Coordinates of N, CA and C in Angstrom, one line a residue:
M1 N 11.7 -52.1 -20.1 CA 10.5 -53.1 -19.7 C 10.9 -53.0 -18.2
F2 N 9.4 -53.0 -17.9 CA 9.5 -53.0 -15.8 C 10.2 -54.3 -15.2
D3 N 10.6 -54.2 -14.7 CA 11.7 -55.1 -13.7 C 11.3 -54.9 -12.5
I4 N 10.0 -55.8 -11.9 CA 9.9 -55.5 -10.3 C 11.2 -55.9 -9.5
S5 N 11.8 -56.6 -9.9 CA 13.1 -57.0 -8.8 C 14.0 -56.0 -8.6
Q6 N 14.1 -55.0 -9.9 CA 14.9 -53.9 -9.7 C 14.1 -52.1 -8.7
V7 N 12.9 -52.6 -8.3 CA 12.7 -51.5 -7.8 C 13.2 -51.0 -6.3
H8 N 13.4 -50.1 -6.3 CA 14.6 -49.7 -4.9 C 13.9 -48.4 -4.4
A9 N 14.6 -48.2 -2.9 CA 14.6 -47.0 -3.0 C 15.8 -46.1 -3.6
A10 N 15.3 -45.1 -4.1 CA 16.5 -44.2 -5.3 C 15.5 -43.1 -5.7
P11 N 16.1 -42.1 -5.8 CA 15.8 -41.2 -6.6 C 15.9 -41.2 -8.3
S12 N 14.9 -40.3 -9.0 CA 14.7 -40.6 -10.2 C 16.3 -39.8 -10.3
A13 N 16.5 -40.3 -11.8 CA 18.2 -39.3 -12.7 C 17.5 -38.1 -12.8
D14 N 15.6 -37.8 -13.1 CA 15.0 -36.9 -13.7 C 15.6 -35.7 -12.7
L15 N 15.5 -35.6 -11.9 CA 15.4 -34.5 -10.7 C 16.2 -33.4 -10.5
L16 N 16.4 -32.7 -10.6 CA 16.6 -31.2 -9.9 C 17.6 -31.3 -8.8
T17 N 18.7 -31.5 -8.8 CA 19.9 -31.1 -7.7 C 20.7 -30.2 -7.8
P18 N 21.3 -30.0 -6.3 CA 21.9 -28.6 -6.3 C 23.2 -29.0 -7.7
D19 N 23.4 -30.2 -7.7 CA 25.1 -30.8 -8.8 C 24.1 -31.0 -9.9
N20 N 23.4 -30.9 -10.7 CA 23.0 -30.6 -11.9 C 22.3 -29.8 -12.6
S21 N 22.2 -28.7 -12.2 CA 21.4 -27.5 -12.4 C 22.2 -25.8 -12.5
V22 N 21.8 -25.3 -13.4 CA 22.2 -24.2 -13.6 C 20.9 -23.5 -13.8
M23 N 21.0 -22.2 -13.3 CA 20.0 -20.7 -13.1 C 20.0 -20.1 -14.2
L24 N 18.9 -19.8 -15.0 CA 19.1 -18.8 -15.9 C 18.4 -17.3 -16.0
F25 N 18.7 -16.5 -15.3 CA 17.3 -15.2 -15.3 C 17.5 -14.9 -16.4
I26 N 16.6 -14.3 -17.0 CA 16.8 -13.3 -18.4 C 15.9 -12.4 -18.4
D27 N 16.4 -11.0 -18.3 CA 15.9 -9.8 -18.9 C 14.5 -9.3 -18.0
H28 N 14.9 -9.5 -16.8 CA 14.4 -8.8 -15.3 C 14.4 -7.3 -15.2
Q29 N 14.2 -6.7 -16.2 CA 14.3 -5.5 -16.0 C 13.6 -4.5 -15.8
P30 N 13.3 -3.4 -15.7 CA 11.9 -2.9 -15.4 C 11.1 -2.2 -16.9
Q31 N 11.7 -1.9 -18.4 CA 11.0 -2.0 -19.3 C 10.1 -3.0 -19.4
M32 N 11.4 -4.1 -19.4 CA 10.0 -5.5 -19.6 C 8.8 -6.1 -18.4
F33 N 9.0 -5.7 -17.4 CA 8.2 -5.4 -16.6 C 7.3 -4.5 -17.1
F34 N 7.6 -3.7 -17.3 CA 6.3 -2.1 -17.6 C 5.1 -3.1 -18.9
G35 N 5.8 -3.7 -19.5 CA 5.0 -4.2 -20.6 C 4.7 -5.8 -20.4
T36 N 4.7 -6.5 -19.3 CA 4.4 -7.9 -19.0 C 2.8 -7.4 -18.3
G37 N 2.2 -8.6 -18.9 CA 0.2 -8.5 -19.0 C -0.3 -9.6 -18.7
S38 N 0.5 -10.6 -18.5 CA 0.3 -12.1 -18.1 C -0.6 -12.5 -16.9
G39 N 0.5 -11.8 -15.7 CA -0.2 -12.1 -14.4 C 0.2 -10.6 -13.7
D40 N 0.3 -11.0 -12.4 CA 0.7 -9.9 -11.1 C 2.2 -9.1 -11.4
R41 N 2.3 -8.5 -11.8 CA 4.1 -8.2 -11.9 C 4.3 -8.4 -10.5
A42 N 3.9 -7.9 -8.9 CA 4.4 -8.1 -8.1 C 4.4 -9.6 -7.6
A43 N 3.8 -10.7 -8.3 CA 4.0 -12.0 -7.7 C 5.1 -12.3 -8.3
I44 N 5.6 -11.7 -10.0 CA 6.2 -12.4 -10.3 C 7.6 -12.3 -9.8
I45 N 7.7 -10.9 -9.4 CA 9.2 -10.3 -8.9 C 8.8 -11.3 -7.8
N46 N 8.3 -11.2 -6.9 CA 8.3 -12.2 -5.8 C 8.9 -13.5 -6.2
S47 N 7.8 -14.0 -6.7 CA 8.7 -15.8 -7.4 C 10.4 -15.7 -7.9
T48 N 10.3 -14.8 -8.4 CA 11.9 -14.5 -9.3 C 12.7 -14.3 -8.3
V49 N 12.4 -13.5 -7.1 CA 13.5 -13.5 -5.9 C 13.7 -14.7 -5.1
G50 N 12.2 -14.8 -5.1 CA 12.4 -16.1 -4.2 C 13.0 -17.4 -4.6
L51 N 13.3 -17.6 -6.4 CA 14.1 -18.9 -7.0 C 15.3 -18.5 -7.1
A52 N 15.7 -16.6 -7.1 CA 16.9 -16.6 -6.5 C 18.3 -17.4 -5.8
K53 N 16.8 -16.8 -4.3 CA 17.4 -17.0 -3.0 C 17.7 -19.2 -3.0
A54 N 16.5 -19.8 -3.5 CA 17.0 -20.9 -3.9 C 18.1 -21.2 -3.7
A55 N 18.6 -20.5 -5.4 CA 20.3 -20.8 -6.3 C 21.0 -20.8 -5.0
R56 N 20.5 -19.5 -4.1 CA 21.8 -19.6 -3.0 C 22.2 -20.1 -2.0
A57 N 20.9 -20.2 -1.3 CA 20.4 -21.8 -1.0 C 21.0 -22.8 -1.0
F58 N 21.1 -23.3 -2.2 CA 21.7 -24.3 -2.8 C 23.1 -24.6 -3.0
D59 N 23.8 -23.1 -3.6 CA 24.7 -23.3 -4.0 C 24.8 -23.7 -5.5
V60 N 23.5 -23.2 -6.5 CA 23.6 -23.7 -7.5 C 24.3 -22.3 -8.8
P61 N 25.0 -22.8 -9.4 CA 25.3 -21.3 -10.3 C 24.1 -20.5 -10.8
A62 N 24.3 -19.5 -10.4 CA 23.5 -18.4 -11.6 C 23.7 -17.6 -12.5
V63 N 23.0 -17.7 -13.7 CA 23.8 -17.0 -14.8 C 22.6 -15.5 -15.2
L64 N 22.9 -14.7 -14.7 CA 21.8 -13.4 -15.2 C 22.2 -12.3 -16.4
T65 N 21.2 -12.0 -16.9 CA 21.3 -11.6 -18.2 C 20.5 -10.2 -18.1
T66 N 20.4 -9.9 -19.2 CA 20.2 -8.3 -19.5 C 20.0 -8.0 -20.6
V67 N 18.9 -7.0 -21.4 CA 19.4 -6.5 -23.0 C 18.9 -5.4 -23.1
A68 N 20.1 -4.7 -23.8 CA 19.8 -3.2 -23.8 C 19.7 -2.2 -22.5
A69 N 20.6 -3.0 -21.6 CA 20.3 -2.5 -20.6 C 20.9 -0.9 -20.1
E70 N 21.3 -0.2 -21.4 CA 21.9 1.4 -21.4 C 20.6 2.2 -22.2
T71 N 20.6 1.4 -23.3 CA 19.5 2.3 -24.3 C 18.2 2.1 -24.0
F72 N 17.3 1.0 -23.3 CA 16.4 0.4 -23.1 C 15.6 0.0 -22.3
S73 N 16.1 -0.9 -21.6 CA 15.4 -2.0 -20.7 C 15.6 -1.7 -19.5
G74 N 16.8 -0.7 -19.6 CA 17.0 -0.4 -17.2 C 17.7 -1.5 -16.8
P75 N 18.1 -1.4 -16.1 CA 18.9 -2.0 -14.8 C 18.6 -3.2 -14.7
L76 N 19.2 -4.6 -14.0 CA 18.5 -5.8 -13.1 C 17.7 -5.2 -12.4
L77 N 16.5 -6.1 -12.5 CA 15.8 -6.0 -11.3 C 16.8 -5.9 -9.7
P78 N 16.6 -4.6 -9.1 CA 17.3 -4.5 -7.7 C 17.2 -5.8 -7.1
Q79 N 15.8 -6.3 -6.9 CA 15.8 -7.4 -5.7 C 16.3 -8.6 -6.3
L80 N 16.3 -8.7 -7.3 CA 17.2 -9.7 -7.7 C 19.0 -10.0 -7.8
A81 N 19.5 -8.4 -8.0 CA 20.5 -7.9 -8.1 C 21.4 -8.3 -7.1
A82 N 19.8 -7.8 -5.8 CA 20.7 -7.8 -4.2 C 20.9 -9.4 -3.5
V83 N 20.4 -10.2 -4.4 CA 20.3 -11.7 -3.9 C 22.1 -12.7 -4.3
F84 N 22.5 -11.3 -5.1 CA 23.9 -12.1 -5.6 C 25.0 -10.7 -5.7
P85 N 25.2 -10.4 -4.7 CA 26.1 -8.8 -4.6 C 27.3 -9.2 -5.8
G86 N 27.0 -8.1 -6.0 CA 28.5 -7.7 -6.9 C 28.8 -8.7 -8.2
R87 N 27.7 -9.4 -8.3 CA 27.6 -10.2 -9.8 C 27.2 -9.7 -10.6
K88 N 27.7 -9.6 -12.3 CA 27.5 -8.4 -13.0 C 27.1 -9.5 -13.9
A89 N 25.4 -8.9 -14.4 CA 25.0 -9.6 -15.4 C 25.5 -9.3 -17.1
V90 N 25.6 -10.3 -17.5 CA 26.2 -10.4 -19.1 C 24.8 -9.3 -19.8
D91 N 25.2 -8.4 -20.6 CA 24.0 -7.7 -20.8 C 24.8 -8.0 -23.1
R92 N 23.3 -8.1 -23.4 CA 23.1 -8.5 -24.4 C 22.5 -7.5 -25.9
T93 N 22.8 -7.8 -27.4 CA 21.7 -7.0 -28.6 C 20.8 -7.8 -28.4
S94 N 21.3 -9.1 -28.2 CA 20.4 -10.0 -29.1 C 19.1 -10.3 -28.2
M95 N 17.9 -10.8 -28.5 CA 16.6 -10.6 -28.1 C 16.6 -12.1 -27.7
N96 N 17.5 -13.4 -28.7 CA 17.5 -14.9 -28.2 C 19.0 -14.8 -27.7
A97 N 18.6 -14.6 -26.4 CA 20.2 -15.2 -25.7 C 21.1 -16.0 -25.8
W98 N 20.4 -16.9 -26.0 CA 21.6 -18.3 -26.8 C 22.1 -17.8 -28.2
E99 N 21.8 -16.9 -28.7 CA 23.1 -16.3 -29.6 C 24.1 -15.5 -29.3
D100 N 24.0 -15.3 -27.9 CA 24.9 -14.6 -27.1 C 26.4 -15.5 -26.8
E101 N 27.6 -15.2 -27.1 CA 28.6 -15.9 -26.8 C 29.2 -16.1 -25.3
A102 N 28.9 -14.8 -24.8 CA 29.6 -14.6 -23.3 C 28.6 -15.3 -22.9
L103 N 26.8 -15.2 -22.7 CA 26.1 -15.7 -22.2 C 26.1 -17.3 -22.5
V104 N 26.0 -17.4 -23.4 CA 26.4 -19.1 -23.5 C 27.6 -19.8 -22.9
E105 N 28.7 -19.3 -23.1 CA 30.1 -19.7 -22.1 C 29.7 -19.3 -20.8
A106 N 28.7 -18.5 -20.1 CA 28.8 -18.6 -18.7 C 27.7 -19.7 -18.1
V107 N 26.7 -20.2 -19.4 CA 26.4 -21.6 -19.1 C 26.9 -22.7 -19.4
R108 N 27.9 -22.4 -20.1 CA 28.8 -24.0 -21.0 C 29.5 -23.7 -19.5
A109 N 30.2 -22.9 -19.0 CA 31.1 -23.0 -17.9 C 30.8 -23.4 -16.4
T110 N 30.0 -23.5 -16.6 CA 29.5 -24.3 -15.1 C 29.2 -26.0 -15.0
G111 N 29.4 -26.5 -16.3 CA 29.0 -27.9 -16.3 C 28.2 -28.5 -15.9
R112 N 27.3 -28.0 -16.2 CA 25.1 -29.0 -15.9 C 24.8 -28.7 -16.8
K113 N 23.9 -29.6 -17.0 CA 23.0 -30.0 -18.3 C 21.5 -29.8 -17.8
K114 N 21.3 -29.5 -16.8 CA 19.9 -28.7 -16.7 C 19.6 -27.3 -16.2
I115 N 19.0 -26.5 -17.1 CA 19.0 -25.3 -17.3 C 17.6 -25.2 -17.0
I116 N 17.8 -24.2 -15.7 CA 16.1 -23.7 -14.9 C 16.3 -22.4 -15.6
L117 N 15.2 -21.8 -15.9 CA 14.8 -21.1 -17.0 C 13.8 -20.3 -16.7
S118 N 14.7 -18.9 -16.4 CA 13.1 -18.0 -16.0 C 13.1 -16.5 -16.9
G119 N 12.3 -15.4 -17.0 CA 12.5 -14.3 -17.5 C 11.2 -13.8 -17.6
L120 N 11.2 -12.3 -18.5 CA 10.6 -11.6 -19.5 C 11.1 -11.6 -21.4
W121 N 10.2 -11.3 -22.1 CA 9.2 -11.9 -21.7 C 9.3 -13.2 -22.1
T122 N 7.9 -14.2 -21.7 CA 8.1 -15.7 -22.0 C 8.1 -15.4 -24.0
E123 N 7.3 -15.5 -24.5 CA 6.8 -15.0 -26.1 C 8.6 -14.8 -27.1
V124 N 9.0 -14.2 -26.1 CA 10.4 -14.2 -27.2 C 12.1 -14.5 -26.6
C125 N 12.0 -13.6 -25.1 CA 13.6 -13.5 -24.6 C 13.4 -15.0 -23.6
L126 N 12.3 -16.1 -23.6 CA 12.2 -17.1 -22.8 C 12.6 -18.0 -23.9
V127 N 11.5 -17.8 -25.1 CA 11.2 -19.4 -25.8 C 12.3 -19.3 -27.0
L128 N 12.9 -18.1 -27.0 CA 14.0 -18.5 -28.2 C 15.4 -19.1 -27.4
P129 N 15.7 -19.1 -26.5 CA 16.7 -19.7 -25.7 C 16.4 -21.0 -25.2
A130 N 15.3 -21.4 -24.9 CA 14.9 -22.2 -24.5 C 15.1 -23.3 -26.0
L131 N 14.5 -23.1 -27.3 CA 14.2 -24.1 -28.1 C 15.6 -24.1 -28.3
S132 N 16.6 -23.1 -28.3 CA 18.2 -22.9 -29.1 C 18.9 -24.2 -28.0
A133 N 18.7 -24.1 -26.7 CA 19.1 -25.1 -26.0 C 18.9 -26.5 -25.9
L134 N 17.6 -26.5 -26.0 CA 17.0 -27.6 -26.0 C 17.6 -28.4 -27.4
A135 N 17.8 -27.7 -28.1 CA 18.1 -28.7 -29.6 C 19.6 -28.9 -29.6
Q136 N 20.8 -28.2 -28.6 CA 21.9 -28.2 -28.3 C 22.1 -29.5 -27.3
G137 N 20.9 -30.4 -26.6 CA 21.2 -30.8 -25.9 C 20.7 -31.0 -24.0
Y138 N 20.5 -29.8 -24.1 CA 20.3 -29.2 -23.0 C 18.8 -30.0 -22.4
E139 N 18.6 -30.2 -21.2 CA 17.2 -30.0 -20.4 C 17.0 -28.8 -20.0
V140 N 15.9 -28.1 -20.2 CA 15.3 -27.3 -19.3 C 13.9 -27.2 -19.1
Y141 N 14.3 -26.4 -18.1 CA 12.9 -26.5 -17.1 C 12.8 -25.0 -16.8
V142 N 11.2 -24.5 -17.3 CA 10.8 -23.1 -17.4 C 10.1 -22.5 -16.3
V143 N 10.8 -21.8 -15.0 CA 9.4 -21.7 -14.1 C 9.0 -20.3 -14.9
T144 N 7.5 -21.0 -14.4 CA 6.6 -20.4 -14.9 C 6.0 -19.2 -14.5
D145 N 5.7 -19.3 -13.2 CA 5.9 -18.2 -12.0 C 6.6 -16.9 -11.6
A146 N 7.9 -17.1 -12.7 CA 8.9 -15.8 -12.0 C 9.3 -15.5 -13.8
S147 N 8.1 -15.9 -14.6 CA 8.1 -15.0 -16.4 C 7.1 -15.0 -16.2
G148 N 7.2 -13.7 -17.4 CA 5.5 -13.5 -18.1 C 6.2 -13.0 -18.9
G149 N 4.8 -12.6 -19.9 CA 4.4 -12.1 -21.1 C 3.9 -11.1 -20.9
V150 N 3.4 -10.7 -22.4 CA 3.0 -9.6 -22.6 C 1.1 -9.7 -22.7
S151 N 0.8 -10.7 -22.8 CA -0.6 -10.7 -22.2 C -0.5 -12.5 -21.7
P152 N -2.2 -12.8 -21.2 CA -1.8 -14.3 -20.7 C -1.8 -15.4 -22.2
A153 N -2.3 -14.7 -23.5 CA -1.9 -15.7 -24.7 C -0.7 -16.2 -24.9
A154 N -0.2 -15.0 -24.9 CA 1.4 -14.6 -25.3 C 2.3 -15.9 -24.7
H155 N 2.2 -15.8 -23.3 CA 2.7 -16.4 -22.3 C 2.3 -18.2 -22.6
E156 N 1.0 -17.9 -22.6 CA 0.5 -19.7 -22.6 C 0.7 -19.8 -24.1
H157 N 1.0 -19.6 -25.1 CA 1.2 -19.9 -26.3 C 3.2 -20.3 -26.2
A158 N 3.1 -19.8 -25.8 CA 5.0 -19.5 -25.7 C 5.4 -21.0 -24.6
L159 N 4.8 -21.0 -23.9 CA 4.9 -22.0 -23.0 C 4.5 -23.5 -24.1
Q160 N 3.2 -23.3 -24.4 CA 3.0 -24.6 -25.1 C 4.3 -25.1 -26.2
R161 N 4.6 -23.9 -26.6 CA 5.7 -24.4 -28.0 C 7.2 -24.9 -27.0
M162 N 7.6 -24.6 -25.9 CA 8.6 -25.2 -25.5 C 8.3 -26.3 -25.2
L163 N 7.0 -26.3 -24.6 CA 7.0 -27.6 -24.0 C 6.4 -29.1 -25.1
A164 N 6.3 -28.6 -25.9 CA 6.2 -29.0 -27.1 C 7.6 -29.9 -28.0
A165 N 8.4 -28.6 -27.8 CA 10.0 -29.3 -28.0 C 10.7 -30.0 -26.8
G166 N 10.0 -30.2 -25.8 CA 11.1 -31.3 -25.0 C 11.2 -29.8 -23.7
A167 N 10.8 -28.8 -23.5 CA 11.1 -28.0 -22.3 C 10.0 -28.9 -20.9
V168 N 10.5 -28.7 -19.7 CA 9.6 -28.8 -18.7 C 8.7 -27.9 -18.1
P169 N 8.1 -27.7 -17.3 CA 7.4 -26.2 -17.0 C 7.7 -26.6 -15.2
V170 N 7.9 -25.9 -14.2 CA 8.1 -25.7 -13.1 C 7.5 -25.0 -12.4
T171 N 7.2 -24.3 -11.0 CA 7.1 -23.2 -10.3 C 8.1 -22.8 -9.5
W172 N 8.6 -22.2 -9.0 CA 9.3 -21.6 -8.3 C 9.4 -22.1 -6.5
V173 N 8.7 -22.5 -6.7 CA 8.2 -23.7 -4.8 C 8.5 -25.0 -5.2
Q174 N 8.2 -25.4 -6.4 CA 8.7 -26.8 -7.1 C 9.7 -27.0 -7.1
V175 N 10.7 -26.1 -7.4 CA 12.2 -26.0 -8.0 C 12.7 -26.2 -6.1
L176 N 12.5 -25.2 -5.4 CA 12.9 -25.3 -4.1 C 12.9 -26.1 -3.4
L177 N 11.8 -27.0 -3.2 CA 11.5 -27.7 -2.9 C 12.3 -29.3 -3.2
E178 N 11.6 -29.4 -4.5 CA 12.7 -30.5 -5.0 C 14.8 -30.3 -4.8
L179 N 15.3 -29.3 -4.9 CA 16.5 -29.3 -4.5 C 16.9 -29.5 -3.0
Q180 N 15.8 -29.3 -2.1 CA 16.0 -29.6 -0.7 C 15.9 -31.1 -0.5
R181 N 14.5 -31.7 -1.1 CA 14.1 -33.0 -0.8 C 13.6 -33.8 0.2
D182 N 14.6 -33.6 1.1 CA 14.8 -34.5 2.1 C 14.8 -33.4 3.5
W183 N 13.4 -33.7 4.5 CA 13.9 -32.3 5.8 C 14.5 -32.9 6.5
A184 N 15.4 -33.8 6.6 CA 16.1 -34.3 7.5 C 17.5 -33.5 7.1
R185 N 17.5 -32.6 5.3 CA 18.7 -31.9 5.0 C 19.1 -31.4 5.8
S186 N 19.6 -31.3 7.3 CA 19.9 -29.7 8.0 C 20.6 -28.8 7.7
E187 N 21.6 -28.9 6.7 CA 22.4 -27.6 6.6 C 21.6 -26.8 5.7
T188 N 20.3 -27.1 4.9 CA 20.2 -26.0 4.3 C 18.5 -26.1 4.5
Y189 N 18.4 -26.8 5.5 CA 16.6 -26.3 6.2 C 15.9 -25.3 6.6
G190 N 17.4 -24.6 7.2 CA 17.2 -23.3 8.0 C 16.7 -22.4 6.7
A191 N 17.8 -22.4 5.7 CA 17.4 -21.5 4.4 C 16.4 -21.8 4.3
V192 N 15.8 -23.2 3.5 CA 14.8 -23.2 2.5 C 13.6 -22.5 3.5
M193 N 13.3 -22.9 4.8 CA 12.4 -22.4 5.6 C 12.6 -20.9 5.9
D194 N 13.6 -20.2 5.6 CA 13.4 -18.6 5.6 C 12.6 -18.3 4.2
I195 N 13.0 -18.9 3.5 CA 12.8 -18.6 1.6 C 11.4 -18.8 1.8
V196 N 10.8 -19.5 2.5 CA 9.4 -19.9 2.5 C 8.6 -18.9 3.4
K197 N 8.7 -18.7 4.0 CA 8.6 -17.5 5.0 C 8.7 -16.1 4.4
E198 N 9.4 -15.9 3.7 CA 9.2 -15.0 3.3 C 8.3 -14.9 2.2
H199 N 8.7 -15.2 0.6 CA 7.9 -15.5 -0.1 C 7.1 -16.5 -0.8
A200 N 6.6 -17.7 -0.6 CA 5.3 -18.5 -0.2 C 4.7 -18.4 -0.1
G201 N 4.0 -17.1 0.1 CA 2.5 -16.7 0.8 C 1.7 -17.5 1.9
A202 N 0.9 -18.3 1.4 CA -0.2 -19.2 2.6 C 1.1 -20.3 3.2
Y203 N 1.7 -21.1 2.6 CA 2.4 -22.0 2.7 C 3.4 -21.4 4.0
G204 N 4.1 -20.6 3.8 CA 5.0 -19.8 4.5 C 4.1 -19.1 6.0
L205 N 2.9 -19.0 5.7 CA 2.5 -18.7 6.8 C 1.9 -19.7 7.5
G206 N 1.9 -21.3 7.0 CA 1.8 -22.0 7.6 C 2.5 -22.9 8.6
V207 N 3.8 -22.1 7.8 CA 5.1 -22.5 8.8 C 5.4 -21.9 9.9
V208 N 4.9 -20.4 9.5 CA 5.2 -19.7 11.2 C 4.1 -19.9 12.0
Y209 N 2.9 -20.6 11.7 CA 2.0 -21.0 12.4 C 2.8 -22.2 12.8
A210 N 3.3 -23.3 12.4 CA 3.8 -25.0 12.4 C 4.9 -24.6 13.6
Q211 N 5.7 -23.7 13.2 CA 7.1 -23.1 14.3 C 7.0 -23.2 15.5
T212 N 5.7 -21.9 16.0 CA 5.1 -21.3 16.7 C 4.7 -22.3 17.9
V213 N 3.8 -22.8 16.8 CA 2.7 -24.0 18.0 C 3.2 -25.6 18.1
I214 N 3.7 -25.9 17.6 CA 5.0 -26.9 17.2 C 6.1 -27.0 17.5
G215 N 6.7 -26.3 17.0 CA 8.1 -26.0 17.6 C 9.0 -25.3 16.6
A216 N 10.4 -25.2 16.7 CA 11.4 -24.2 15.6 C 11.7 -25.2 14.4
H217 N 11.3 -26.8 14.6 CA 11.5 -27.7 13.8 C 10.3 -28.2 13.4
A218 N 9.6 -27.7 12.9 CA 8.3 -27.8 12.4 C 8.9 -28.0 10.9
A219 N 8.6 -29.3 9.5 CA 9.0 -29.3 8.6 C 8.2 -28.4 7.8
G220 N 8.4 -27.9 6.6 CA 7.1 -27.4 5.8 C 6.4 -28.1 5.2

């Protein structure tokens, strides 16, 4: 029940923060990209790398997983692997990552309840673990532009199924800025601006312009 006397300046507990989230990257691999037809593949790669750099900038735990890397799908996307040098991806045989004990243990070990989920393909390797994690009490945030399906319909219908089960759709820039949330947070401001300039398209160009014309500390 609404009580106006309780209204005060404070963030919602629903917001993503560096302390309550874990990022799970599922099957960003060559063979999976070959079959992706729901959107521009270069754009999906760009969004995925931008999201990964957000995890690195805010020290959000990131779990990487591949499926049949040596027998079918190929290695982890090189641009993604480069963000986490030396990090070994959990390779699986199961299409549902949440049926792989090593993968689930890696997520569980972070102690985080909010899973920021991205991957290929939306209608298989994303929807299956999303539904499974939701059923076990996790909160799932699906990064729609860092994910893709074999067709626009497959991507959209899978998103609808996840949303109906309680998942929340987000974009990679939304995640980045929600983690920052205050331009006065100087410890991550520079890294955020670098990510925006490199991966956020017209927004990034706007930051370049603002910092050139207004000053180096112009907010994004």
